[in-house]
Tab-separated table of C-alpha atoms and ligand atoms in Angstrom:
chain	number	residue	atom	x	y	z
P	880	VAL	CA	33.658	-6.325	-147.455
P	881	ALA	CA	33.271	-5.461	-143.833
P	882	ALA	CA	34.857	-8.642	-142.747
P	883	LEU	CA	37.620	-8.490	-145.274
P	884	ARG	CA	38.252	-4.819	-144.204
P	885	ARG	CA	38.642	-6.245	-140.550
P	886	GLY	CA	40.734	-8.907	-141.593
P	887	LEU	CA	42.855	-6.501	-143.548
P	888	ALA	CA	43.276	-4.021	-140.578
P	889	SER	CA	46.939	-4.533	-140.036
P	890	THR	CA	47.545	-4.026	-143.759
P	891	ARG	CA	45.216	-0.936	-143.671
P	892	GLY	CA	46.959	0.470	-140.601
P	893	GLY	CA	50.363	-0.050	-142.306
P	894	PHE	CA	50.834	0.951	-145.811
P	895	ILE	CA	47.552	2.410	-146.420
P	896	ALA	CA	47.797	4.798	-143.416
P	897	ARG	CA	51.185	5.687	-144.540
P	898	LEU	CA	49.882	6.767	-147.986
P	899	ALA	CA	47.160	8.631	-146.254
P	900	GLN	CA	49.949	10.337	-144.254
P	901	ILE	CA	51.629	11.411	-147.355
P	902	PHE	CA	48.806	13.377	-148.544
P	903	GLY	CA	48.010	14.747	-145.084
P	904	GLY	CA	46.394	18.147	-145.526
P	905	LYS	CA	48.422	18.877	-148.927
P	906	LYS	CA	46.726	20.911	-151.360
P	907	GLU	CA	49.220	20.406	-154.221
P	908	ILE	CA	49.908	17.156	-155.772
P	909	ASP	CA	53.238	17.262	-157.185
P	910	PRO	CA	55.810	14.815	-158.595
P	911	ALA	CA	57.733	14.693	-155.292
P	912	LEU	CA	54.685	13.235	-153.921
P	913	LEU	CA	54.913	10.221	-156.383
P	914	ASP	CA	58.437	9.398	-155.018
P	915	GLN	CA	56.935	9.224	-151.663
P	916	ILE	CA	54.142	7.086	-152.706
P	917	GLN	CA	56.601	4.802	-154.573
P	918	GLU	CA	58.599	4.293	-151.250
P	919	VAL	CA	55.553	3.290	-149.399
P	920	LEU	CA	54.559	0.822	-152.025
P	921	ILE	CA	57.970	-0.877	-152.164
P	922	THR	CA	58.171	-1.094	-148.469
P	923	ALA	CA	54.533	-2.538	-148.554
P	924	ASP	CA	55.667	-5.909	-149.925
P	925	ILE	CA	53.998	-5.095	-153.178
P	926	GLY	CA	57.510	-5.597	-154.701
P	927	VAL	CA	59.695	-3.260	-156.674
P	928	ARG	CA	58.535	-4.179	-160.073
P	929	THR	CA	54.814	-3.957	-159.371
P	930	SER	CA	55.366	-0.772	-157.623
P	931	GLU	CA	57.276	0.816	-160.357
P	932	LYS	CA	54.709	-0.384	-162.847
P	933	MET	CA	51.953	1.454	-160.674
P	934	LEU	CA	53.844	4.339	-160.533
P	935	GLU	CA	54.780	4.702	-163.990
P	936	THR	CA	50.843	4.882	-164.647
P	937	LEU	CA	50.568	7.509	-161.894
P	938	ARG	CA	53.275	9.544	-163.415
P	939	ALA	CA	51.639	9.360	-166.932
P	940	LYS	CA	48.374	10.608	-165.372
P	941	MET	CA	50.140	13.364	-163.533
P	942	GLU	CA	51.651	14.476	-166.822
P	943	ARG	CA	48.197	14.460	-168.412
P	944	ALA	CA	47.080	16.699	-165.377
P	945	GLU	CA	44.667	14.095	-164.248
P	946	LEU	CA	45.719	13.846	-160.643
P	947	ARG	CA	44.536	17.374	-159.347
P	948	ASP	CA	43.756	16.189	-155.809
P	949	GLU	CA	44.017	13.227	-153.292
P	950	ASP	CA	40.848	11.799	-154.275
P	951	ALA	CA	42.039	11.395	-158.008
P	952	VAL	CA	45.357	9.800	-156.852
P	953	TRP	CA	43.513	7.275	-154.763
P	954	SER	CA	41.076	6.400	-157.397
P	955	ALA	CA	44.031	6.077	-159.655
P	956	ILE	CA	45.685	3.749	-157.324
P	957	ARG	CA	42.398	1.725	-156.873
P	958	GLU	CA	42.204	1.480	-160.651
P	959	GLU	CA	45.721	0.141	-160.848
P	960	ALA	CA	45.146	-2.513	-158.264
P	961	ARG	CA	42.092	-3.630	-160.019
P	962	ALA	CA	43.809	-3.828	-163.233
P	963	ILE	CA	46.598	-5.865	-161.718
P	964	LEU	CA	44.215	-8.364	-159.844
P	965	GLY	CA	41.737	-8.261	-162.774
P	966	ALA	CA	42.938	-11.617	-163.564
P	967	SER	CA	42.005	-13.097	-160.335
P	968	ALA	CA	38.467	-14.903	-160.064
P	969	GLY	CA	37.789	-16.366	-156.756
P	970	GLY	CA	36.442	-19.947	-156.083
P	971	ILE	CA	36.863	-23.330	-157.655
P	972	GLU	CA	33.754	-24.632	-159.436
P	973	VAL	CA	33.115	-28.170	-158.823
P	974	ARG	CA	32.323	-29.388	-162.605
P	975	SER	CA	34.054	-32.555	-163.681
P	976	LYS	CA	33.601	-35.571	-161.418
P	977	PRO	CA	35.603	-36.047	-159.314
P	978	THR	CA	36.802	-32.387	-159.470
P	979	THR	CA	40.395	-32.883	-158.239
P	980	ILE	CA	42.408	-30.290	-156.238
P	981	LEU	CA	46.022	-30.924	-155.515
P	982	VAL	CA	47.002	-28.459	-152.598
P	983	VAL	CA	50.550	-27.601	-152.646
P	984	GLY	CA	52.905	-25.350	-150.487
P	985	VAL	CA	55.616	-25.116	-147.874
P	986	ASN	CA	54.833	-26.418	-144.522
P	987	GLY	CA	53.312	-24.005	-142.014
P	988	VAL	CA	51.606	-21.831	-144.604
P	989	GLY	CA	48.139	-23.171	-143.725
P	990	LYS	CA	47.843	-26.012	-146.095
P	991	THR	CA	46.096	-28.417	-144.010
P	992	THR	CA	43.751	-25.860	-142.676
P	993	THR	CA	42.817	-24.778	-146.055
P	994	ILE	CA	41.922	-28.290	-147.231
P	995	GLY	CA	39.789	-28.623	-144.125
P	996	LYS	CA	38.112	-25.263	-144.717
P	997	LEU	CA	37.550	-26.189	-148.437
P	998	ALA	CA	36.250	-29.655	-147.644
P	999	SER	CA	33.780	-28.017	-145.115
P	1000	ARG	CA	32.649	-25.457	-147.812
P	1001	PHE	CA	31.994	-28.213	-150.455
P	1002	HIS	CA	30.332	-30.548	-148.013
P	1003	GLU	CA	27.911	-27.600	-146.942
P	1004	GLU	CA	26.996	-27.227	-150.660
P	1005	GLY	CA	26.038	-30.826	-150.729
P	1006	LYS	CA	29.089	-32.142	-152.513
P	1007	LYS	CA	30.654	-35.466	-151.714
P	1008	VAL	CA	34.166	-34.932	-150.712
P	1009	VAL	CA	37.094	-37.341	-150.347
P	1010	LEU	CA	40.340	-36.177	-148.661
P	1011	ALA	CA	43.739	-37.590	-149.616
P	1012	ALA	CA	46.495	-37.541	-147.089
P	1013	GLY	CA	49.421	-37.086	-149.360
P	1014	ASP	CA	51.738	-35.702	-146.843
P	1015	THR	CA	52.742	-39.106	-145.683
P	1016	PHE	CA	56.286	-37.897	-144.505
P	1017	ARG	CA	54.513	-36.075	-141.495
P	1018	ALA	CA	52.347	-38.063	-139.200
P	1019	ALA	CA	50.935	-35.073	-137.693
P	1020	ALA	CA	49.664	-33.828	-140.887
P	1021	VAL	CA	47.732	-37.065	-141.509
P	1022	LEU	CA	46.482	-36.734	-138.026
P	1023	GLN	CA	45.341	-33.157	-138.606
P	1024	LEU	CA	43.545	-34.113	-141.731
P	1025	GLU	CA	41.815	-36.875	-140.006
P	1026	VAL	CA	40.670	-34.569	-137.467
P	1027	TRP	CA	39.147	-32.373	-140.198
P	1028	ALA	CA	37.519	-35.359	-142.033
P	1029	ARG	CA	35.760	-36.268	-138.918
P	1030	ARG	CA	34.638	-32.761	-138.191
P	1031	VAL	CA	33.329	-32.134	-141.814
P	1032	GLY	CA	32.063	-35.793	-142.010
P	1033	CYS	CA	33.771	-36.706	-145.326
P	1034	GLU	CA	35.893	-39.815	-146.308
P	1035	ILE	CA	39.787	-39.658	-145.975
P	1036	VAL	CA	42.392	-41.968	-147.840
P	1037	LYS	CA	45.642	-42.425	-146.102
P	1038	GLY	CA	48.447	-44.765	-146.756
P	1039	LYS	CA	50.805	-46.444	-144.366
P	1040	ASP	CA	53.356	-44.655	-142.702
P	1041	ARG	CA	56.014	-43.228	-145.249
P	1042	ALA	CA	53.651	-44.608	-148.130
P	1043	ASP	CA	54.282	-43.248	-151.674
P	1044	PRO	CA	52.272	-39.874	-151.687
P	1045	ALA	CA	51.444	-40.403	-155.406
P	1046	SER	CA	50.046	-43.711	-154.708
P	1047	VAL	CA	47.811	-42.379	-151.758
P	1048	ILE	CA	46.488	-39.806	-154.102
P	1049	PHE	CA	45.920	-42.370	-156.963
P	1050	GLU	CA	43.787	-44.479	-154.400
P	1051	ALA	CA	41.832	-41.520	-153.144
P	1052	ILE	CA	41.040	-40.637	-156.997
P	1053	LYS	CA	39.997	-44.231	-157.626
P	1054	LYS	CA	37.992	-44.424	-154.567
P	1055	ALA	CA	36.161	-41.175	-155.390
P	1056	GLN	CA	35.362	-42.503	-158.918
P	1057	GLY	CA	34.154	-45.694	-157.428
P	1058	ASP	CA	32.033	-43.973	-154.856
P	1059	GLY	CA	30.693	-41.180	-157.360
P	1060	ALA	CA	32.301	-38.514	-155.085
P	1061	ASP	CA	32.186	-34.825	-156.380
P	1062	VAL	CA	35.448	-33.655	-155.103
P	1063	VAL	CA	38.975	-34.893	-154.141
P	1064	ILE	CA	41.338	-32.544	-152.177
P	1065	ALA	CA	44.837	-33.825	-151.803
P	1066	ASP	CA	47.382	-32.733	-149.304
P	1067	THR	CA	50.925	-32.885	-150.348
P	1068	ALA	CA	54.265	-32.658	-148.510
P	1069	GLY	CA	55.913	-29.107	-147.965
P	1070	ARG	CA	59.297	-29.885	-146.657
P	1071	LEU	CA	61.442	-27.241	-148.352
P	1072	HIS	CA	64.869	-28.233	-147.125
P	1073	THR	CA	64.842	-31.103	-149.667
P	1074	LYS	CA	63.686	-28.820	-152.304
P	1075	SER	CA	64.688	-30.723	-155.469
P	1076	ASN	CA	63.329	-33.919	-153.859
P	1077	LEU	CA	59.996	-32.258	-153.122
P	1078	MET	CA	59.433	-30.853	-156.602
P	1079	GLU	CA	60.377	-34.239	-157.878
P	1080	GLU	CA	57.597	-35.910	-155.599
P	1081	LEU	CA	55.098	-33.252	-156.514
P	1082	LYS	CA	55.666	-33.894	-160.349
P	1083	LYS	CA	55.098	-37.437	-159.870
P	1084	VAL	CA	51.985	-36.720	-157.650
P	1085	VAL	CA	50.517	-34.622	-160.690
P	1086	ARG	CA	51.585	-37.347	-163.376
P	1087	THR	CA	49.960	-40.006	-161.229
P	1088	ALA	CA	46.701	-37.994	-160.673
P	1089	GLU	CA	46.415	-37.542	-164.186
P	1090	LYS	CA	46.916	-41.245	-165.001
P	1091	ALA	CA	44.047	-41.934	-162.537
P	1092	LEU	CA	41.779	-39.294	-164.098
P	1093	GLU	CA	42.697	-39.887	-167.484
P	1094	ARG	CA	42.615	-36.125	-167.938
P	1095	PRO	CA	44.635	-33.164	-166.256
P	1096	VAL	CA	43.876	-32.480	-162.666
P	1097	ASP	CA	41.295	-29.580	-162.368
P	1098	GLU	CA	43.365	-27.175	-159.943
P	1099	ILE	CA	46.682	-27.133	-158.509
P	1100	LEU	CA	46.240	-24.800	-155.756
P	1101	LEU	CA	49.310	-23.149	-154.164
P	1102	VAL	CA	49.040	-22.037	-150.479
P	1103	LEU	CA	51.127	-18.961	-149.638
P	1104	ASP	CA	51.532	-17.418	-146.316
P	1105	SER	CA	50.955	-13.694	-146.657
P	1106	THR	CA	53.036	-12.760	-143.529
P	1107	THR	CA	56.169	-14.066	-145.359
P	1108	GLY	CA	55.884	-11.079	-147.734
P	1109	GLN	CA	58.262	-11.036	-150.634
P	1110	ASN	CA	59.185	-14.725	-149.676
P	1111	ALA	CA	55.838	-15.912	-150.798
P	1112	ILE	CA	56.488	-14.454	-154.178
P	1113	GLN	CA	59.724	-16.515	-154.471
P	1114	GLN	CA	57.919	-19.559	-153.143
P	1115	ALA	CA	55.468	-19.206	-155.944
P	1116	GLN	CA	58.193	-19.111	-158.546
P	1117	LEU	CA	59.798	-22.241	-157.233
P	1118	PHE	CA	56.390	-24.186	-157.465
P	1119	LYS	CA	55.483	-22.861	-160.817
P	1120	ASP	CA	58.909	-23.825	-162.228
P	1121	ALA	CA	57.942	-27.554	-161.391
P	1122	ILE	CA	54.315	-27.976	-161.700
P	1123	PRO	CA	51.522	-25.935	-163.531
P	1124	VAL	CA	50.078	-24.168	-160.383
P	1125	SER	CA	46.410	-22.826	-161.400
P	1126	GLY	CA	45.550	-20.911	-158.355
P	1127	ILE	CA	46.568	-19.330	-155.276
P	1128	VAL	CA	45.399	-19.364	-151.569
P	1129	LEU	CA	46.820	-16.512	-149.580
P	1130	THR	CA	46.539	-17.245	-145.910
P	1131	LYS	CA	46.936	-15.124	-142.699
P	1132	LEU	CA	46.093	-11.951	-144.066
P	1133	ASP	CA	44.466	-11.039	-140.736
P	1134	GLY	CA	47.844	-11.232	-139.025
P	1135	THR	CA	50.041	-9.131	-141.102
P	1136	ALA	CA	50.727	-5.679	-142.614
P	1137	LYS	CA	51.906	-7.317	-145.848
P	1138	GLY	CA	48.604	-7.712	-147.680
P	1139	GLY	CA	50.082	-5.555	-150.429
P	1140	VAL	CA	51.749	-8.880	-151.496
P	1141	VAL	CA	48.653	-9.972	-153.173
P	1142	LEU	CA	49.386	-7.442	-155.776
P	1143	GLY	CA	53.068	-8.389	-156.268
P	1144	ILE	CA	52.209	-12.121	-156.482
P	1145	VAL	CA	49.417	-11.734	-159.122
P	1146	ASP	CA	51.450	-9.351	-161.225
P	1147	GLU	CA	54.651	-11.312	-160.958
P	1148	HIS	CA	53.135	-14.808	-161.722
P	1149	ARG	CA	49.866	-14.072	-163.376
P	1150	ILE	CA	48.240	-16.830	-161.462
P	1151	PRO	CA	44.687	-16.079	-160.005
P	1152	VAL	CA	44.213	-15.740	-156.368
P	1153	ARG	CA	41.120	-18.189	-155.560
P	1154	TYR	CA	40.819	-17.810	-151.893
P	1155	VAL	CA	42.115	-15.641	-149.017
P	1156	GLY	CA	42.362	-16.618	-145.405
P	1157	ILE	CA	41.563	-13.927	-142.977
P	1158	GLY	CA	41.394	-16.065	-139.726
P	1159	GLU	CA	40.994	-19.510	-138.078
P	1160	ARG	CA	37.293	-20.075	-138.472
P	1161	ILE	CA	35.991	-22.068	-141.370
P	1162	GLU	CA	34.079	-19.055	-142.848
P	1163	ASP	CA	37.405	-17.018	-142.664
P	1164	LEU	CA	38.504	-18.637	-145.920
P	1165	ARG	CA	36.922	-16.367	-148.533
P	1166	GLU	CA	36.538	-16.611	-152.299
P	1167	PHE	CA	38.853	-13.942	-153.748
P	1168	ASP	CA	36.810	-11.131	-155.261
P	1169	THR	CA	39.022	-8.209	-156.800
P	1170	ASP	CA	36.394	-5.487	-156.341
P	1171	ALA	CA	35.647	-6.511	-152.732
P	1172	PHE	CA	39.293	-6.627	-152.004
P	1173	VAL	CA	40.161	-3.377	-153.708
P	1174	GLN	CA	37.225	-1.798	-151.703
P	1175	ALA	CA	38.247	-3.348	-148.592
P	1176	LEU	CA	41.895	-2.216	-148.890
P	1177	PHE	CA	41.852	1.200	-150.263
P	1178	ALA	CA	38.413	2.613	-149.381
F	1577	GDP	P1	50.439	-26.461	-143.028
F	1577	GDP	O1	51.621	-26.902	-142.232
F	1577	GDP	O2	50.715	-25.683	-144.163
F	1577	GDP	O3	49.518	-27.604	-143.108
F	1577	GDP	O4	49.747	-25.436	-141.984
F	1577	GDP	P2	48.474	-25.765	-141.021
F	1577	GDP	O5	47.146	-25.702	-141.835
F	1577	GDP	O6	48.778	-26.645	-139.773
F	1577	GDP	O7	48.457	-24.053	-140.499
F	1577	GDP	C1	49.445	-23.441	-139.605
F	1577	GDP	C2	48.983	-22.444	-138.692
F	1577	GDP	O8	48.391	-21.450	-139.349
F	1577	GDP	C3	47.772	-23.092	-137.960
F	1577	GDP	O9	47.829	-22.476	-136.467
F	1577	GDP	C4	46.390	-22.389	-138.620
F	1577	GDP	O10	45.334	-22.291	-137.615
F	1577	GDP	C5	46.962	-21.078	-138.822
F	1577	GDP	N1	46.211	-20.511	-140.125
F	1577	GDP	C6	46.061	-20.984	-141.351
F	1577	GDP	N2	45.386	-20.042	-142.201
F	1577	GDP	C7	45.095	-18.933	-141.206
F	1577	GDP	C8	44.390	-17.617	-141.415
F	1577	GDP	O11	43.997	-17.353	-142.610
F	1577	GDP	N3	44.664	-16.661	-140.508
F	1577	GDP	C9	45.203	-17.053	-139.112
F	1577	GDP	N4	45.226	-16.172	-138.437
F	1577	GDP	N5	45.782	-18.222	-138.992
F	1577	GDP	C10	45.791	-19.281	-139.999
């Protein structure tokens, strides 16, 4: 919780500090205070809908005279946050062989870094990992992934320049099956300026991976950059409309005051957050834990 709290320092200094200011020395908790709270929540990238929902609960509690003091309001806010995030369960379990994780997201959000950190985590656990360099469009992405593969000490499958991403991922799964590997982590393209092409490509990647596995993929992990705030919520919609996203990684929480966006994303999309990124080091990719997160953010 301490490291998470440090990672969330900007967010805590932002909207949490502003919430605290609202209370500042006030003895009376009145309905006007709730309006101020709402304003802070909306500007904290939690999103209008989610903020309103939280406020409705607070208002109901106030009417029942359950919010007598500041502590009561804080614990009501924490309770609300827990209820929203409740669906989130951190970490991907390696069960079926090879557990296949497709990693999707817009360029720059931290996809490659996340793949490297995940590979390292599984490798440390004694799992045999195969990476698939499915972003064949960007030579730099393939290189970056190769650096991670060397660093971690795992296999990587890459196609020729501009190879079909689906075929690279197909090959990687076949290789993993042949070698008895435990995990396949596949990178995918994230060039958003050709949105419809990208979504068609991702659909094909999913279909092809399923053909190679003869079952659904284990996880479609969407990486979102928390510094983009509300934009991240919209990106999630875009990907969700095209492919069955099953988990979210929220990166760069350490560099933003917009950490409240976690609540908005889970509330709007009902997709669990699996990991959060709170820095550049391998250990800075953390399994998401609702209680720890709420404690780190609000306590
Ligand atoms: P990609 O284009 O989505 O593959 O993005 P990259 O993996 O190359 O990451 C873009 C930048 O974000 C890199 O400089 C990463 O080191 C950085 N980054 C990724 N995750 C985090 C994080 O949790 N915290 C911070 N501070 N930086 C991160």
